[in-house]
Coordinates of C-alpha atoms and ligand atoms in Angstrom, one line a residue:
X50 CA 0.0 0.0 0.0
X51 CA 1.0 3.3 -0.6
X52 CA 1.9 6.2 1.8
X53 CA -2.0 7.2 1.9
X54 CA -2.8 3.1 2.6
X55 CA -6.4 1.7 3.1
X56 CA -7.2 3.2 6.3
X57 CA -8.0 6.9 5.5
X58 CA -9.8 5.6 2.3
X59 CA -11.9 3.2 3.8
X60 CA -12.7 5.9 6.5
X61 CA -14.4 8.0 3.9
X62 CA -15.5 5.5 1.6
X63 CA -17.7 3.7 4.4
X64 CA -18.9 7.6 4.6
X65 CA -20.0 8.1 1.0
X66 CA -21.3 4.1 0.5
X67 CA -23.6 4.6 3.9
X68 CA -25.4 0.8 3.8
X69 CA -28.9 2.4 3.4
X70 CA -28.0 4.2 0.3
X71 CA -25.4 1.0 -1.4
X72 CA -27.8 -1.0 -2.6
X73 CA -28.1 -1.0 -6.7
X74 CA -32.0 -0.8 -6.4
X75 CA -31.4 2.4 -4.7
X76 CA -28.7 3.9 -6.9
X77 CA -30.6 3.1 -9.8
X78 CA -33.9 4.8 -8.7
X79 CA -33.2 7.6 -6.2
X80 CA -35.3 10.7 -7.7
X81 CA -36.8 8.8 -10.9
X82 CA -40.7 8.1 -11.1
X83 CA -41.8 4.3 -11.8
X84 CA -42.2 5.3 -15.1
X85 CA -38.5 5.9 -15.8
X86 CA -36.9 2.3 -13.9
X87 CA -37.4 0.1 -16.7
X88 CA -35.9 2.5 -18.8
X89 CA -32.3 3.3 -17.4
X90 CA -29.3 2.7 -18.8
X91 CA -25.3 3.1 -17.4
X92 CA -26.0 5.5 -15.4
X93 CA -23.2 8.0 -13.7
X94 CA -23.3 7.3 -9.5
X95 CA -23.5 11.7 -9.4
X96 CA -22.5 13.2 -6.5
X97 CA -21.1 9.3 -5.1
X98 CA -19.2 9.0 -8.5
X99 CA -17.4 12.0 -8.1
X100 CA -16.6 11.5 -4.3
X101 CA -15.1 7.9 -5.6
X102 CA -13.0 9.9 -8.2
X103 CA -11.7 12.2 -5.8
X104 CA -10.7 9.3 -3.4
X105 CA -9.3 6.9 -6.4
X106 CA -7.0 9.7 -7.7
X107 CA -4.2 9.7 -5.1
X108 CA -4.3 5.9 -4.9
X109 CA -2.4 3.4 -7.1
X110 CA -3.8 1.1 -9.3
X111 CA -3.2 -1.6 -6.3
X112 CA -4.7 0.4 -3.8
X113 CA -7.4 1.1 -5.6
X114 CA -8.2 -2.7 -6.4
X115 CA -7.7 -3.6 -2.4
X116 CA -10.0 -0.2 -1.7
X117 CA -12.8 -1.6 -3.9
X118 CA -12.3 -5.3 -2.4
X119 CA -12.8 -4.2 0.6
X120 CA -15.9 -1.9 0.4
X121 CA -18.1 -3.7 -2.0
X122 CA -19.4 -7.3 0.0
X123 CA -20.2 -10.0 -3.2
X124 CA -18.6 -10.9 -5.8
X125 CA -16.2 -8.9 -7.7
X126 CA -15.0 -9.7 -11.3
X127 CA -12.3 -8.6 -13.7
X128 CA -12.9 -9.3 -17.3
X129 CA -9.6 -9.5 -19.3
X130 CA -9.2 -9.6 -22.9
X131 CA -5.2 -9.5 -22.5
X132 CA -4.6 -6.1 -23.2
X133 CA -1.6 -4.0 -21.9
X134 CA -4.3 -2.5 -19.8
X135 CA -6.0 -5.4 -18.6
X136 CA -2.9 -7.2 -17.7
X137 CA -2.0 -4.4 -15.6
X138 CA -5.1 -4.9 -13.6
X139 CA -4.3 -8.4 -13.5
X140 CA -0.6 -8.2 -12.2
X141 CA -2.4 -5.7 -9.1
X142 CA -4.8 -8.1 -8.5
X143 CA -2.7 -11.3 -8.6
X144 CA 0.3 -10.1 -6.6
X145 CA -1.9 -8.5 -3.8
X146 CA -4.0 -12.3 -4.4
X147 CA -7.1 -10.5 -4.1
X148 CA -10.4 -11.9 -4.2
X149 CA -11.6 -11.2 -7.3
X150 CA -12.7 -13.6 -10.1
X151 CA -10.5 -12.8 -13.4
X152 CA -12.3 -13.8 -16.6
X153 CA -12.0 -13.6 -20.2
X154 CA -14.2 -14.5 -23.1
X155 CA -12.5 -17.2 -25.5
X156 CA -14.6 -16.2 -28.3
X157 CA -13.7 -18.5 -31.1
X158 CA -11.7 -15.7 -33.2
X159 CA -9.0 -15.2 -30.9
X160 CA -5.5 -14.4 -32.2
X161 CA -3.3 -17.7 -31.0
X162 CA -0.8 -14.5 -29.5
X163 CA -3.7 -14.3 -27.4
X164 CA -3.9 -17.7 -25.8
X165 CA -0.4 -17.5 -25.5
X166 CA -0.3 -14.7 -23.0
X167 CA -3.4 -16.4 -21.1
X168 CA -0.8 -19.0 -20.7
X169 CA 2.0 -17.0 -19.2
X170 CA 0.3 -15.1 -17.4
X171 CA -1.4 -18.1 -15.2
X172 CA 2.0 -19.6 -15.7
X173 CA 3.9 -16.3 -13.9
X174 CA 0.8 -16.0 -11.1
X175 CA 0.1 -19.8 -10.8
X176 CA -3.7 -18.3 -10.7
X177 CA -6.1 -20.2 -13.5
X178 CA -8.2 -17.6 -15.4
X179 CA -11.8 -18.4 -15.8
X180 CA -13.0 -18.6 -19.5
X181 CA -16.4 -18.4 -20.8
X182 CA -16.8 -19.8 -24.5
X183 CA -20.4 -18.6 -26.3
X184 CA -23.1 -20.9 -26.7
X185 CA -22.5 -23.4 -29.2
X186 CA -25.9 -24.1 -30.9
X187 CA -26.4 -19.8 -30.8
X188 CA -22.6 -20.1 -33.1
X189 CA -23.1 -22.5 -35.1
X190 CA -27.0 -21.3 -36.1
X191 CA -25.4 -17.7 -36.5
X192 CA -22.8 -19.2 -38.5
X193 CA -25.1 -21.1 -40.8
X194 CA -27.2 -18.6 -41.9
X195 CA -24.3 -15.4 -42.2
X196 CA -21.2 -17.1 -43.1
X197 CA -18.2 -17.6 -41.3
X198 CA -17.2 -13.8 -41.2
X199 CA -20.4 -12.7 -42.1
X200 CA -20.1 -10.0 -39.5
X201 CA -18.5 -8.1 -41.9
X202 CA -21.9 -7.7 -44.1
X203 CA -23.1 -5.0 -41.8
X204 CA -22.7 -3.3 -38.4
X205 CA -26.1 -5.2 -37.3
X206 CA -24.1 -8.3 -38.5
X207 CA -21.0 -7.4 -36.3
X208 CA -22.6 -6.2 -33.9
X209 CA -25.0 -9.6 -33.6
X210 CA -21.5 -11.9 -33.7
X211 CA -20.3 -9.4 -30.7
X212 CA -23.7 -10.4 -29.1
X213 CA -23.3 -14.1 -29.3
X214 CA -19.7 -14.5 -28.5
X215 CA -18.7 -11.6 -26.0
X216 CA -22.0 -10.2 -24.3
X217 CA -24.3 -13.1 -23.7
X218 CA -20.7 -14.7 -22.4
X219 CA -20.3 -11.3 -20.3
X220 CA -24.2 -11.5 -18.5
X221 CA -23.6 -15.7 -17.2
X222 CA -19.9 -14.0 -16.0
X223 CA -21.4 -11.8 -14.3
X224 CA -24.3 -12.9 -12.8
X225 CA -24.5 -12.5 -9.8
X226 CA -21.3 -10.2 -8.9
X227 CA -21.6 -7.2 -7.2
X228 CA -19.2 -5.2 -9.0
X229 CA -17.4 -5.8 -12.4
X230 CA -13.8 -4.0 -12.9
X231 CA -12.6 -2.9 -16.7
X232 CA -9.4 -1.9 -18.2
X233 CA -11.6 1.3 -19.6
X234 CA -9.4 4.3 -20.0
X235 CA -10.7 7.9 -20.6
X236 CA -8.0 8.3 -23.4
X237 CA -9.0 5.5 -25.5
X238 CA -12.4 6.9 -27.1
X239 CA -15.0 9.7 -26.5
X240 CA -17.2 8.1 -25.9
X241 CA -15.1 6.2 -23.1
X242 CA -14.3 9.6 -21.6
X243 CA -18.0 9.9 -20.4
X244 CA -17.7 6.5 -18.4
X245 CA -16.0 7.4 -14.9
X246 CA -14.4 6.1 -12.3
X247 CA -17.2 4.0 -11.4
X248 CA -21.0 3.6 -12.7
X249 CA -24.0 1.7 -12.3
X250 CA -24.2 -0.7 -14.9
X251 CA -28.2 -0.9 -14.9
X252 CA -28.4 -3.8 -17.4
X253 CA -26.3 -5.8 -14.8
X254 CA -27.4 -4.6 -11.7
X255 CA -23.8 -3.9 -10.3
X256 CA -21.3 -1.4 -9.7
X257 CA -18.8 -1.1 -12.8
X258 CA -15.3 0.3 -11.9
X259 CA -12.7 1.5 -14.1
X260 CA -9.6 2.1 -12.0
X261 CA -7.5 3.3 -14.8
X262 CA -10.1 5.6 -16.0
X263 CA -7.3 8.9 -15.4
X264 CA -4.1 6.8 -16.9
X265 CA -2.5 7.2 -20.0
X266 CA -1.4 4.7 -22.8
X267 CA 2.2 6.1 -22.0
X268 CA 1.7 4.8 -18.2
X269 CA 0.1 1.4 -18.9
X270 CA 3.1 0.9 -20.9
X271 CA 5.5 1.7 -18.0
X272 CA 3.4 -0.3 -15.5
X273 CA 3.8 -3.6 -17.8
X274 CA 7.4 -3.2 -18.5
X275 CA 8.6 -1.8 -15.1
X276 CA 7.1 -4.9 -12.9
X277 CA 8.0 -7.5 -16.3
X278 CA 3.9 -8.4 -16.6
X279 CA 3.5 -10.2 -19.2
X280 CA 1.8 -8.8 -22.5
X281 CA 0.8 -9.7 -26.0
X282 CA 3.7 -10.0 -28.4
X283 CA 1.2 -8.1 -31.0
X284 CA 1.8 -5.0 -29.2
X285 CA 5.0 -4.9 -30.6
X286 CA 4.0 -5.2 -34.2
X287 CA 1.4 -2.1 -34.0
X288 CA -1.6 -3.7 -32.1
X289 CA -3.0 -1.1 -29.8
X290 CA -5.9 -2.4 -29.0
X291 CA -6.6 -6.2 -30.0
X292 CA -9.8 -8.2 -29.8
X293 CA -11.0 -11.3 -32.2
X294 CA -8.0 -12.2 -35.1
X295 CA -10.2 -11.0 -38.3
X296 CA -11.7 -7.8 -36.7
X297 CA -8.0 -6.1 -35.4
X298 CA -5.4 -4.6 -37.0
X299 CA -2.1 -2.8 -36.2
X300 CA -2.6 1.1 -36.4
X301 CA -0.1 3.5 -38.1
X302 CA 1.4 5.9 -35.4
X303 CA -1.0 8.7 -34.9
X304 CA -4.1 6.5 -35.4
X305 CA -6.2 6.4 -32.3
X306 CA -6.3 3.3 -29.9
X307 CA -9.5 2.1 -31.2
X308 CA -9.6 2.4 -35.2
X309 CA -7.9 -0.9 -35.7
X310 CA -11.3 -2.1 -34.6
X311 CA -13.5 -3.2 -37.4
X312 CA -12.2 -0.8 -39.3
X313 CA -13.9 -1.6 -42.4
X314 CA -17.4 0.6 -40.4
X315 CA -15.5 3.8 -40.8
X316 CA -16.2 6.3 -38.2
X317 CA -18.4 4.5 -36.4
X318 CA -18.2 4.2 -32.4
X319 CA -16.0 1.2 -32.2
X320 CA -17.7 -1.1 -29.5
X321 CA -18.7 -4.5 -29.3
X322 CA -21.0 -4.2 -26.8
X323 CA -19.6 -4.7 -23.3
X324 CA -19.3 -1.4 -23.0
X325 CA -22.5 0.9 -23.8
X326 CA -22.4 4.5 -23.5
X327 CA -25.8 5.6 -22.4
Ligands
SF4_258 FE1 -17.4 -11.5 -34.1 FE2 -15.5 -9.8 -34.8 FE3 -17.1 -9.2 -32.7 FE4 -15.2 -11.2 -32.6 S1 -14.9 -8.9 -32.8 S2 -17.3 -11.3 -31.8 S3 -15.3 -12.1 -34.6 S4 -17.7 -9.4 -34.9

């Protein structure tokens, strides 16, 4: 722990996350009529958002991991894709051997770089890393009536394959859990920017965190290489951000994080879906 340590943010986070205001029913419907409940999305926590930004921005990335473990009771899970930033999260979690679930979503498309730093990286913690695979008859239907990469025929089409193999995947991993922690950064997209430190995440009835919501690419990249995590080799060949083999590409320099993202959509917001903007 750093030089602030646990003690003085527990102290005001047990203030701001008073029990008869933390439960999610309660976030998600202070000051809304009935009529609006069904209709919520992501929303920001407001005033209790801000107080949590204020209190996660002296902290380290390991502090604010242990912080979060030790307010939120339930289940907490990490879903990793095996980016620079998510193995970041992972080396703070396993080194402090938190309780928190680590899972990733073995979609099918995966680059085989991928599944080789799932390897070394349960090989360097000697933790196993939960996988969720998608539903095998919802695949192979999909498959049969669009074509193998028919997600390319359309952004409904893509965004239907992102459906099948990442989200439906994300709602079993997380049922349940109480709180789910990202690798979202403010940097990578604008429409990341609006997310926060931490949110309700209405569709899952939890508390989403993003503890390196403030940190730069440039910082992530120190982290990994200053405590020797390990990282996917295709960051070194122009990957910034990598997801599923046929729908990534490396970026020239200057390109931002996200446009080697099914780049064939243009300008579109590149998401698959985990991660909605309201
Ligand atoms: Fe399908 Fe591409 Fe989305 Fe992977 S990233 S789930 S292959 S559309």
């Amino acid at each position: 722990m750093g030089p602030r340590g646990d003690i003085d943010f527990l102290f005001f986070a047990k203030l701001w996350f008073r029990t008869e205001d933390y439960s999610i029913d309660s976030q998600l419907h202070r000051g809304r009529p009935m009529s609006d409940r069904s209709r919520v999305h992501a929303q920001p926590l407001s005033d209790e958002a801000e107080r949590l930004a204020d209190a996660f921005a002296p902290l380290d990335l390991a502090e604010r991991l242990a912080a979060a473990r030790s307010i939120i009771g339930g289940r907490i899970v990490f879903t990793t894709s095996f980016g620079l930033e998510d193995q970041a999260i992972s080396h703070a979690i396993l080194t402090q051997d938190l309780a928190i679930d680590i899972v990733t979503f073995d979609t099918g498309r995966l680059f085989p770089e991928t599944h080789q730093v799932w390897a070394e990286t349960e090989q360097r913690y000697g933790r196993r890393i939960e996988a969720r695979l998608p539903e095998q008859r919802s695949i192979e239907a999909w498959i049969a009536q669009n074509g193998v990469d028919g997600f390319r025929a359309s952004i409904v089409a893509r965004q239907a394959c992102c459906a099948l193999r990442k989200v439906e995947p994300l709602g079993r991993a997380l049922a349940g859990a109480a709180a789910w922690v990202t690798g979202v950064r403010a940097e990578q997209s604008a429409e990341r920017a609006m997310m926060g430190f931490a949110a309700i995440d209405a569709q899952h009835r939890l508390i989403k965190l993003n503890p390196l919501f403030d940190w730069t690419r440039e910082r992530v990249v120190d982290f990994v290489h200053d405590h020797g995590v390990p990282y996917n080799s295709l960051h070194d060949r122009g990957f910034l951000s990598i997801g599923c083999a046929p729908c990534t590409r490396a970026v020239a320099p200057g390109e931002s994080e996200r446009s080697g993202r099914w780049w064939w959509e243009g300008q579109e917001k590149r998401e698959c879906g985990l991660h909605p903007v309201a």
